[in-house]
Amino acid sequence: MSTTRTPRATSTELPGDSGAFAWLRALGPRGRRAFGGAFGGYALDSYDFFTLPLSMVAISAYFSLNSGQTGLLTTVTLVVSAVGGVLAGILADRIGRVKALMITVITYALFTVLCGFAPNYETLLVFRALQGVGFGGEWAVGAILVAEYASAKHRGRTLGGIQSAWAAGWALAVIVYTLVFHFLDADTAWRVMFWTGALPALLVIWVRRNVQDAPHVAAVREASQERGSFSAIFRAGLLRTTLFAMLLSTGVQGGYYTLATWVPTYLKNDRGLTVVGTGGYLTFLISGAFLGYLTGGYLTDRLGRKRNIVIFAVLSALCIVAYTNIPSGANGLLLVLGFPLGFCMSAIFSGFGSFLAELYPTAVRGTGQGFTYNTGRAVGAFFPTLVGFLADSWGVGGALIFGAVGYGIAVLALLGLPETRGRELA
């Protein structure tokens, strides 16, 4: 396990270095470039993911789909992301974090664009599944790249900053969605949304020229004979960690993706909001998410990884119950509650990057984090599908309550995992 506390060559943190941006200064020039690459990759990953949920009503009408079929589009993305996450994690351990990061970005960008050319539902389903291969690997690889530059003192805040990129990409997708669906008819607009997914190709050029793996950690990884060994994360010393980390990821992401997939549809169909109105409500949700990522990153360093997850799992479940039980006609209250809902369901993720990285030794860190995070995402993906099949009889609002069940699973999973705050990674 990565419990040895040794001097680290990759941190430039000085005694007494403090302030709101001490975590950023502590990364050093190379670390800051790595942060920029991972932040951009995750923001555009988020953008490409949300092209589907935001366009779901139009796609459903275009292909005459029922709720179960539309939910399956999200589920297949998340299920296949487990494969992508495992492959990317193994690649990160074998060929390096930066090379693996570029491969994942190119993959999700290519298949997002191809989704816009799909002539039928079946083709769209296949392209969306293949998009999941790149989508699944990007976060794990980028998070590890930055975690290995970050100091133990600031790692939670640093990775919380990376997580906030998800809200930035989500916001960009909502802005583009609002403009595209305002100026184009729905049958064309959803295709244009997917075509804009080509943006990440520009990031790859910059990453290739400016970003490199943390030198000290790269040397440790290269020296290991077990680097990238998939079987190693299931051996006696790591088996318990792998199983409970996967369960934790399943619960948190089951709750999150239920909301991310169905809230736009809930606002339009159950609450009767227009495209522009939906964008306004999502602005509050996303603003809360962005601040939640940053706040959660701070708290995971102050309170510990596990305590931060417990606090926001409970608060997220309560917010879901409140959000889906607002009386009809009280859309103003719906607007207000969107902010704490986004805040809580995002703050819980802020410690994930640091927590999972600290659970595994350097040689299999990519493999362990890629597998547990993305397998949990794949299993959690069945929550949106369940909501989709129940929506016809329960209504989307009623079915969304299953998101709260996911957060309960996450809390139980923490019983089998250690607290890792303060661990060094080299």
Short mmCIF file of N, CA, C and O in Angstrom, two decimals, residues 25 39 61 120 123 196 252 289 295 377:
data_model
loop_
_atom_site.label_atom_id
_atom_site.label_comp_id
_atom_site.label_asym_id
_atom_site.label_seq_id
_atom_site.Cartn_x
_atom_site.Cartn_y
_atom_site.Cartn_z
N ARG A 25 0.21 26.72 -6.10
CA ARG A 25 1.64 27.03 -6.07
C ARG A 25 2.47 25.79 -5.77
O ARG A 25 3.57 25.61 -6.29
N PHE A 39 -7.68 19.28 -16.29
CA PHE A 39 -8.89 20.09 -16.15
C PHE A 39 -9.59 20.22 -17.50
O PHE A 39 -10.81 20.02 -17.60
N ALA A 61 -38.03 12.00 -29.66
CA ALA A 61 -39.09 12.32 -30.63
C ALA A 61 -38.65 11.93 -32.04
O ALA A 61 -39.46 11.41 -32.83
N ASN A 120 -30.06 5.92 -37.39
CA ASN A 120 -31.13 5.24 -36.66
C ASN A 120 -30.71 5.05 -35.21
O ASN A 120 -29.56 5.30 -34.83
N THR A 123 -27.69 2.52 -34.48
CA THR A 123 -26.36 3.06 -34.77
C THR A 123 -25.95 4.06 -33.69
O THR A 123 -24.79 4.08 -33.25
N THR A 196 -20.43 19.34 -32.24
CA THR A 196 -19.55 20.25 -31.48
C THR A 196 -18.62 19.48 -30.54
O THR A 196 -17.70 20.07 -29.97
N VAL A 252 -22.31 6.26 -5.21
CA VAL A 252 -22.23 7.69 -5.49
C VAL A 252 -22.62 7.99 -6.93
O VAL A 252 -23.38 8.92 -7.22
N ALA A 289 -23.08 23.08 -8.30
CA ALA A 289 -22.13 21.98 -8.52
C ALA A 289 -20.70 22.48 -8.50
O ALA A 289 -19.81 21.88 -7.88
N THR A 295 -15.66 23.38 -2.58
CA THR A 295 -15.86 23.27 -1.13
C THR A 295 -15.55 21.87 -0.63
O THR A 295 -14.90 21.68 0.40
N ARG A 377 -19.20 3.01 -11.90
CA ARG A 377 -20.03 3.82 -12.79
C ARG A 377 -20.91 2.93 -13.67
O ARG A 377 -22.07 3.25 -13.93
#
